[in-house]
Short mmCIF file of C-alpha atoms in Angstrom, two decimals:
data_model
loop_
_atom_site.label_atom_id
_atom_site.label_comp_id
_atom_site.label_asym_id
_atom_site.label_seq_id
_atom_site.Cartn_x
_atom_site.Cartn_y
_atom_site.Cartn_z
CA UNK A 286 12.04 -162.20 139.46
CA UNK A 287 15.30 -161.41 138.09
CA UNK A 288 17.42 -159.95 141.26
CA UNK A 289 17.97 -156.44 140.13
CA UNK A 290 14.27 -155.77 138.71
CA UNK A 291 13.08 -156.71 142.66
CA UNK A 292 15.74 -154.96 144.36
CA UNK A 293 14.56 -151.94 142.00
CA UNK A 294 11.45 -152.28 142.40
CA UNK A 295 11.70 -152.43 146.20
CA UNK A 296 13.75 -149.50 146.55
CA UNK A 297 11.05 -147.31 144.06
CA UNK A 298 8.03 -148.46 146.15
CA UNK A 299 10.05 -147.23 149.50
CA UNK A 300 10.79 -144.11 148.08
CA UNK A 301 6.85 -143.54 146.94
CA UNK A 302 5.97 -144.54 150.14
CA UNK A 303 7.63 -141.48 151.44
CA UNK A 304 10.31 -143.68 153.84
CA UNK A 305 13.16 -141.41 152.92
CA UNK A 306 11.76 -137.74 153.15
CA UNK A 307 11.55 -137.16 156.47
CA UNK A 308 14.93 -135.64 157.71
CA UNK A 309 15.17 -138.15 160.51
CA UNK A 310 15.22 -140.90 158.18
CA UNK A 311 18.14 -139.01 156.37
CA UNK A 312 20.33 -138.33 159.59
CA UNK A 313 19.92 -141.68 160.42
CA UNK A 314 21.55 -142.75 157.33
CA UNK A 315 23.99 -140.37 157.52
CA UNK A 316 25.07 -141.08 160.74
CA UNK A 317 25.27 -145.12 160.01
CA UNK A 318 27.40 -143.85 156.99
CA UNK A 319 29.43 -141.98 159.37
CA UNK A 320 29.81 -145.73 161.91
CA UNK A 321 30.70 -147.56 158.71
CA UNK A 322 33.83 -145.32 158.34
CA UNK A 323 34.79 -145.28 162.13
CA UNK A 324 34.08 -149.31 162.51
CA UNK A 325 35.63 -150.35 159.42
CA UNK A 326 39.17 -147.92 158.93
CA UNK A 327 41.58 -150.12 158.76
CA UNK A 328 39.94 -152.91 156.11
CA UNK A 329 39.32 -149.76 154.15
CA UNK A 330 42.96 -149.18 154.49
CA UNK A 331 43.86 -152.82 153.69
CA UNK A 332 41.43 -152.32 150.32
CA UNK A 333 42.72 -149.14 149.43
CA UNK A 334 46.28 -150.59 150.19
CA UNK A 335 45.93 -153.49 148.19
CA UNK A 336 43.87 -151.79 144.72
CA UNK A 337 46.03 -148.88 144.90
CA UNK A 338 49.10 -149.40 146.86
CA UNK A 339 47.80 -146.17 149.23
CA UNK A 340 49.51 -145.18 152.29
CA UNK A 341 47.83 -145.17 155.54
CA UNK A 342 48.69 -141.68 155.68
CA UNK A 343 47.43 -140.68 152.39
CA UNK A 344 44.58 -142.74 152.71
CA UNK A 345 43.29 -141.09 155.44
CA UNK A 346 43.73 -137.65 153.55
CA UNK A 347 42.60 -138.58 150.81
CA UNK A 348 40.15 -140.71 151.09
CA UNK A 349 38.58 -141.51 154.80
CA UNK A 350 39.16 -137.45 156.08
CA UNK A 351 36.98 -136.17 153.27
CA UNK A 352 34.14 -138.62 153.41
CA UNK A 353 33.94 -138.58 157.44
CA UNK A 354 33.79 -134.40 156.71
CA UNK A 355 31.00 -134.55 153.99
CA UNK A 356 29.01 -136.54 156.48
CA UNK A 357 29.92 -133.95 159.56
CA UNK A 358 28.83 -131.00 157.29
CA UNK A 359 25.66 -132.91 155.86
CA UNK A 360 24.49 -133.57 159.25
CA UNK A 361 24.72 -129.92 160.42
CA UNK A 362 23.42 -128.56 157.95
CA UNK A 363 20.43 -130.88 156.90
CA UNK A 364 17.41 -129.27 158.05
CA UNK A 365 18.82 -125.43 156.87
CA UNK A 366 19.16 -127.37 153.44
CA UNK A 367 15.81 -128.81 153.28
CA UNK A 368 14.04 -126.02 153.93
CA UNK A 369 12.02 -124.20 151.15
CA UNK A 370 14.19 -120.68 149.75
CA UNK A 371 12.44 -118.08 149.21
CA UNK A 372 12.86 -115.97 146.06
CA UNK A 373 13.13 -112.18 145.01
CA UNK A 374 9.41 -111.13 143.53
CA UNK A 375 8.46 -108.63 141.43
CA UNK A 376 5.42 -106.16 141.98
CA UNK A 377 3.17 -107.99 140.56
CA UNK A 378 3.83 -111.17 142.62
CA UNK A 379 4.30 -108.85 145.38
CA UNK A 380 1.16 -111.16 147.47
CA UNK A 381 2.17 -114.18 146.16
CA UNK A 382 4.91 -116.64 147.91
CA UNK A 383 7.15 -117.53 145.81
CA UNK A 384 10.04 -120.06 146.95
CA UNK A 385 12.79 -123.13 145.54
CA UNK A 386 11.58 -126.67 147.42
CA UNK A 387 13.94 -129.01 147.14
CA UNK A 388 12.53 -132.29 146.05
CA UNK A 389 14.47 -136.01 145.92
CA UNK A 390 14.56 -136.73 142.09
CA UNK A 391 13.81 -140.52 143.86
CA UNK A 392 16.18 -143.77 142.70
CA UNK A 393 19.36 -142.58 141.63
CA UNK A 394 22.47 -144.30 140.30
CA UNK A 395 25.73 -143.47 141.62
CA UNK A 396 28.95 -144.98 139.42
CA UNK A 397 31.74 -144.74 140.91
CA UNK A 398 35.71 -144.47 139.67
CA UNK A 399 38.96 -146.69 140.91
CA UNK A 400 41.50 -143.75 141.30
CA UNK A 401 39.62 -142.39 144.72
CA UNK A 402 37.59 -145.71 145.40
CA UNK A 403 35.99 -144.64 148.54
CA UNK A 404 35.78 -141.25 148.16
CA UNK A 405 34.20 -140.81 145.32
CA UNK A 406 31.66 -143.27 146.21
CA UNK A 407 30.89 -141.86 149.31
CA UNK A 408 30.79 -138.39 148.55
CA UNK A 409 28.28 -138.29 145.81
CA UNK A 410 26.68 -140.39 148.10
CA UNK A 411 26.35 -138.29 151.38
CA UNK A 412 24.66 -136.24 149.04
CA UNK A 413 21.54 -138.31 147.72
CA UNK A 414 21.15 -139.44 151.29
CA UNK A 415 20.62 -136.68 152.09
CA UNK A 416 18.42 -135.34 149.75
CA UNK A 417 15.82 -137.82 150.36
CA UNK A 418 16.58 -140.29 147.44
CA UNK A 419 17.13 -143.99 147.29
CA UNK A 420 20.58 -144.79 145.94
CA UNK A 421 21.69 -148.12 143.13
CA UNK A 422 25.68 -147.72 144.35
CA UNK A 423 27.56 -149.52 141.73
CA UNK A 424 31.29 -149.78 143.04
CA UNK A 425 34.45 -149.93 140.71
CA UNK A 426 35.04 -153.30 139.58
CA UNK A 427 38.50 -152.35 138.73
CA UNK A 428 39.48 -151.36 142.64
CA UNK A 429 37.98 -154.96 143.60
CA UNK A 430 39.19 -155.01 147.08
CA UNK A 431 37.44 -152.23 148.06
CA UNK A 432 34.45 -152.68 145.89
CA UNK A 433 34.48 -156.10 148.00
CA UNK A 434 34.17 -154.17 150.91
CA UNK A 435 31.58 -151.56 149.67
CA UNK A 436 29.41 -154.47 148.52
CA UNK A 437 29.11 -156.91 151.18
CA UNK A 438 29.71 -154.74 154.35
CA UNK A 439 28.25 -150.89 153.48
CA UNK A 440 24.97 -152.24 152.74
CA UNK A 441 24.68 -153.78 156.67
CA UNK A 442 24.62 -150.50 158.14
CA UNK A 443 22.04 -148.50 155.89
CA UNK A 444 18.41 -149.06 155.69
CA UNK A 445 17.92 -152.77 155.21
CA UNK A 446 21.61 -154.13 157.80
CA UNK A 447 19.78 -151.88 161.26
CA UNK A 448 22.11 -152.07 164.85
CA UNK A 449 18.11 -152.38 166.48
CA UNK A 450 17.31 -155.60 164.28
CA UNK A 451 18.46 -158.72 165.41
CA UNK A 452 20.45 -161.58 163.22
CA UNK A 453 19.72 -165.09 162.00
CA UNK A 454 21.12 -167.95 164.43
CA UNK A 455 23.05 -169.43 161.91
CA UNK A 456 23.99 -170.08 158.47
CA UNK A 457 21.33 -172.87 157.94
CA UNK A 458 18.50 -170.71 159.08
CA UNK A 459 19.51 -167.76 157.27
CA UNK A 460 19.30 -169.87 153.53
CA UNK A 461 16.16 -171.49 154.98
CA UNK A 462 14.81 -168.59 155.61
CA UNK A 463 15.63 -166.50 152.51
CA UNK A 464 14.57 -169.17 150.40
CA UNK A 465 11.20 -168.44 151.95
CA UNK A 466 11.64 -164.86 150.35
CA UNK A 467 10.39 -166.52 146.85
CA UNK A 468 7.30 -167.09 148.62
CA UNK A 469 3.93 -165.06 147.42
CA UNK A 470 5.62 -161.22 146.72
CA UNK A 471 7.02 -158.68 148.67
CA UNK A 472 5.67 -155.97 149.50
CA UNK A 473 7.96 -154.85 152.15
CA UNK A 474 11.61 -155.74 152.95
CA UNK A 475 13.08 -158.64 151.29
CA UNK A 476 16.57 -156.91 151.59
CA UNK A 477 18.97 -159.51 152.99
CA UNK A 478 22.84 -160.01 153.96
CA UNK A 479 24.12 -163.55 153.95
CA UNK A 480 27.72 -162.00 155.84
CA UNK A 481 25.52 -160.82 158.58
CA UNK A 482 22.45 -163.17 158.51
CA UNK A 483 20.73 -159.86 158.33
CA UNK A 484 16.97 -160.26 157.20
CA UNK A 485 14.91 -157.08 157.16
CA UNK A 486 11.36 -157.30 158.22
CA UNK A 487 9.81 -158.72 155.17
CA UNK A 488 5.98 -158.57 154.56
CA UNK A 489 4.85 -161.02 151.69
CA UNK A 490 1.23 -160.98 149.90
CA UNK A 491 -0.08 -163.16 147.55
CA UNK A 492 1.08 -166.05 149.60
CA UNK A 493 -0.73 -168.93 148.85
CA UNK A 494 -1.79 -171.32 151.55
CA UNK A 495 0.28 -174.43 150.14
CA UNK A 496 3.81 -172.45 149.77
CA UNK A 497 6.67 -172.98 152.05
CA UNK A 498 5.86 -170.66 154.08
CA UNK A 499 2.62 -171.41 155.10
CA UNK A 500 3.46 -174.89 155.42
CA UNK A 501 6.07 -174.43 158.89
CA UNK A 502 7.14 -172.80 161.89
CA UNK A 503 8.80 -169.27 160.05
CA UNK A 504 10.89 -168.28 163.37
CA UNK A 505 12.55 -165.19 161.49
CA UNK A 506 11.28 -162.13 160.40
CA UNK A 507 9.23 -162.46 158.08
CA UNK A 508 5.10 -162.21 157.85
CA UNK A 509 3.29 -163.71 154.84
CA UNK A 510 -0.12 -162.23 154.25
CA UNK A 511 -2.92 -164.58 152.82
CA UNK A 512 -6.12 -162.42 151.58
CA UNK A 513 -9.60 -163.85 152.64
CA UNK A 514 -13.04 -162.56 152.18
CA UNK A 515 -14.98 -162.43 155.21
CA UNK A 516 -14.26 -162.93 159.17
CA UNK A 517 -15.99 -166.40 158.99
CA UNK A 518 -13.25 -167.52 156.10
CA UNK A 519 -10.28 -166.26 158.60
CA UNK A 520 -12.24 -168.18 161.68
CA UNK A 521 -12.43 -171.28 159.00
CA UNK A 522 -8.56 -170.95 157.78
CA UNK A 523 -7.78 -171.18 161.51
CA UNK A 524 -9.71 -174.26 162.40
CA UNK A 525 -8.69 -176.20 159.64
CA UNK A 526 -5.08 -176.07 161.16
CA UNK A 527 -3.66 -177.61 164.29
CA UNK A 528 -4.42 -175.76 166.90
CA UNK A 529 -1.25 -172.46 167.12
CA UNK A 530 0.79 -171.96 170.20
CA UNK A 531 -0.17 -168.41 170.16
CA UNK A 532 -3.33 -166.26 168.57
CA UNK A 533 -3.55 -162.88 167.59
CA UNK A 534 -6.34 -161.15 166.54
CA UNK A 535 -5.86 -157.28 165.52
CA UNK A 536 -8.64 -154.98 164.56
CA UNK A 537 -10.58 -151.76 165.74
CA UNK A 538 -14.00 -153.45 166.67
CA UNK A 539 -13.10 -155.60 169.88
CA UNK A 540 -16.30 -157.13 168.23
CA UNK A 541 -14.26 -158.64 166.28
CA UNK A 542 -11.47 -159.79 168.22
CA UNK A 543 -14.00 -161.51 170.72
CA UNK A 544 -15.57 -163.27 168.63
CA UNK A 545 -11.89 -164.65 167.05
CA UNK A 546 -11.42 -165.52 170.44
CA UNK A 547 -14.57 -167.60 170.93
CA UNK A 548 -14.67 -169.14 167.76
CA UNK A 549 -11.13 -170.68 167.89
CA UNK A 550 -8.73 -172.39 170.13
CA UNK A 551 -4.61 -171.92 170.32
CA UNK A 552 -2.29 -171.96 173.52
CA UNK A 553 -2.96 -168.52 173.92
CA UNK A 554 -5.01 -165.58 172.63
CA UNK A 555 -3.67 -161.82 172.49
CA UNK A 556 -5.48 -158.86 171.12
CA UNK A 557 -3.98 -156.07 169.48
CA UNK A 558 -0.65 -157.39 170.44
CA UNK A 559 1.28 -159.82 169.70
CA UNK A 560 3.88 -160.25 172.84
CA UNK A 561 2.80 -158.57 176.05
CA UNK A 562 0.85 -161.73 177.33
CA UNK A 563 4.05 -163.33 178.02
CA UNK A 564 5.11 -160.60 180.51
CA UNK A 565 2.40 -161.66 182.97
CA UNK A 566 3.30 -164.51 185.19
CA UNK A 567 -0.49 -164.55 185.99
CA UNK A 568 -1.12 -166.24 182.67
CA UNK A 569 0.34 -169.79 181.46
CA UNK A 570 2.21 -169.83 178.28
CA UNK A 571 1.82 -173.02 176.61
CA UNK A 572 0.53 -174.75 173.62
CA UNK A 573 -2.88 -177.35 173.58
CA UNK A 574 -2.62 -180.35 170.93
CA UNK A 575 0.02 -180.15 168.49
CA UNK A 576 2.01 -176.92 169.33
CA UNK A 577 3.03 -178.19 172.79
CA UNK A 578 1.94 -179.90 176.39
CA UNK A 579 2.16 -178.41 179.53
CA UNK A 580 1.96 -174.79 181.04
CA UNK A 581 4.87 -172.51 182.47
CA UNK A 582 5.54 -168.73 183.99
CA UNK A 583 4.66 -168.79 187.73
CA UNK A 584 2.88 -171.07 189.78
CA UNK A 585 2.00 -172.44 186.16
CA UNK A 586 5.95 -173.48 185.81
CA UNK A 587 5.87 -174.75 189.58
CA UNK A 588 2.45 -176.97 188.69
CA UNK A 589 3.71 -177.93 185.27
CA UNK A 590 6.43 -180.11 187.33
CA UNK A 591 4.90 -181.05 189.85
CA UNK A 592 2.87 -184.60 190.36
CA UNK A 593 -0.16 -183.98 191.58
CA UNK A 594 -0.30 -186.82 193.75
CA UNK A 595 -4.11 -188.15 195.07
CA UNK A 596 -4.37 -188.34 198.41
CA UNK A 597 -7.09 -188.95 201.52
CA UNK A 598 -6.27 -190.18 204.85
CA UNK A 599 -9.18 -190.99 207.21
CA UNK A 600 -9.27 -191.78 210.86
CA UNK A 601 -9.67 -195.60 212.04
CA UNK A 602 -12.38 -194.33 214.47
CA UNK A 603 -15.06 -193.73 211.12
CA UNK A 604 -15.34 -197.34 210.71
CA UNK A 605 -19.21 -197.28 211.67
CA UNK A 606 -19.64 -195.05 208.72
CA UNK A 607 -17.80 -197.11 206.34
CA UNK A 608 -20.12 -199.73 207.62
CA UNK A 609 -22.86 -197.81 205.32
CA UNK A 610 -20.76 -199.54 202.28
CA UNK A 611 -20.78 -203.12 203.60
CA UNK A 612 -23.48 -205.52 202.99
CA UNK A 613 -25.81 -206.51 203.74
CA UNK A 614 -27.01 -203.37 201.60
CA UNK A 615 -30.62 -201.86 202.11
CA UNK A 616 -32.29 -198.37 200.35
CA UNK A 617 -31.54 -196.75 203.15
CA UNK A 618 -28.13 -197.10 203.13
CA UNK A 619 -27.60 -196.43 199.56
CA UNK A 620 -29.76 -193.12 199.99
CA UNK A 621 -27.15 -192.02 202.95
CA UNK A 622 -23.96 -192.90 201.00
CA UNK A 623 -25.12 -191.39 197.71
CA UNK A 624 -25.77 -188.12 200.13
CA UNK A 625 -22.44 -187.92 201.55
CA UNK A 626 -20.94 -188.67 197.93
CA UNK A 627 -22.11 -185.03 196.82
CA UNK A 628 -19.80 -182.60 196.20
CA UNK A 629 -20.41 -180.06 198.51
CA UNK A 630 -18.74 -176.73 199.39
CA UNK A 631 -16.91 -178.11 202.88
CA UNK A 632 -14.23 -176.67 204.93
CA UNK A 633 -14.67 -178.63 207.56
CA UNK A 634 -11.94 -179.76 210.25
CA UNK A 635 -12.25 -182.23 212.17
CA UNK A 636 -10.53 -182.28 215.25
#
């Protein structure tokens, strides 16, 4: 799929899902935009100096401060702006409710000129975000230093660059994970930023079991979904493969969870959660078969790294009892010895 078409599709899906409508989401986006200005003030001033030879004073007054002021104003008044606006009524509509509701357009395009490349990009962006829209931002290619900052840095602060989400460990792993986004179809997420080594939490649908994302450990924020017709088919799908390190079963039915637990094997199992079993030192954590050897947590770690040496100490005064084992053998000695060798719950102490 063309990357631009994919981006537009994902933005439309986000808007249609209602993600941008709540006031909390809009305010969070605006605060993130404010952090972008605060964290990158010197970078923005340098870009303005390279493009237009603007001084730090002029950049602050005509670009950065105006943009920050718009953000502050929008945050202060957002909920008031979003409220329905009542209008005067005539005699015939006195018993009716008449009002104006401000609805977001949906997906909007902002094309910025080069003469005030930051101001004339961010000021309309503030309004579009405050109104609850998804935005495609087109900075001017003529002011290319500012364009580079807006294209590479700004996205890391908005809905996709969250400070509460981790980053990929290195460039090699980032490229590996980004390649996996081509499997199936992106239903949620899919955004990435190479500079930040960031990949948004992503759900892939229509995934085939032969695709790369199903052939390796992912180690990233990508969840592929393979559709099955029944629980039995899902269990068969699991059992045809090597035993996993952990298996998570999510269902409103406890019987479904118990059935998955009973008919599969894995290093660990968790019902309706994917993490909390790891917080218990009383539960061992480890794999089985191809997913790993040994187990750890609490005393399980101690036992894993200890050789369990088998030891038995007998008193030399027991030789008469030992004689039962020695020739000449007799049926009586065999019966007595077999009875003595039976496993018994015995906690006797020899004094």
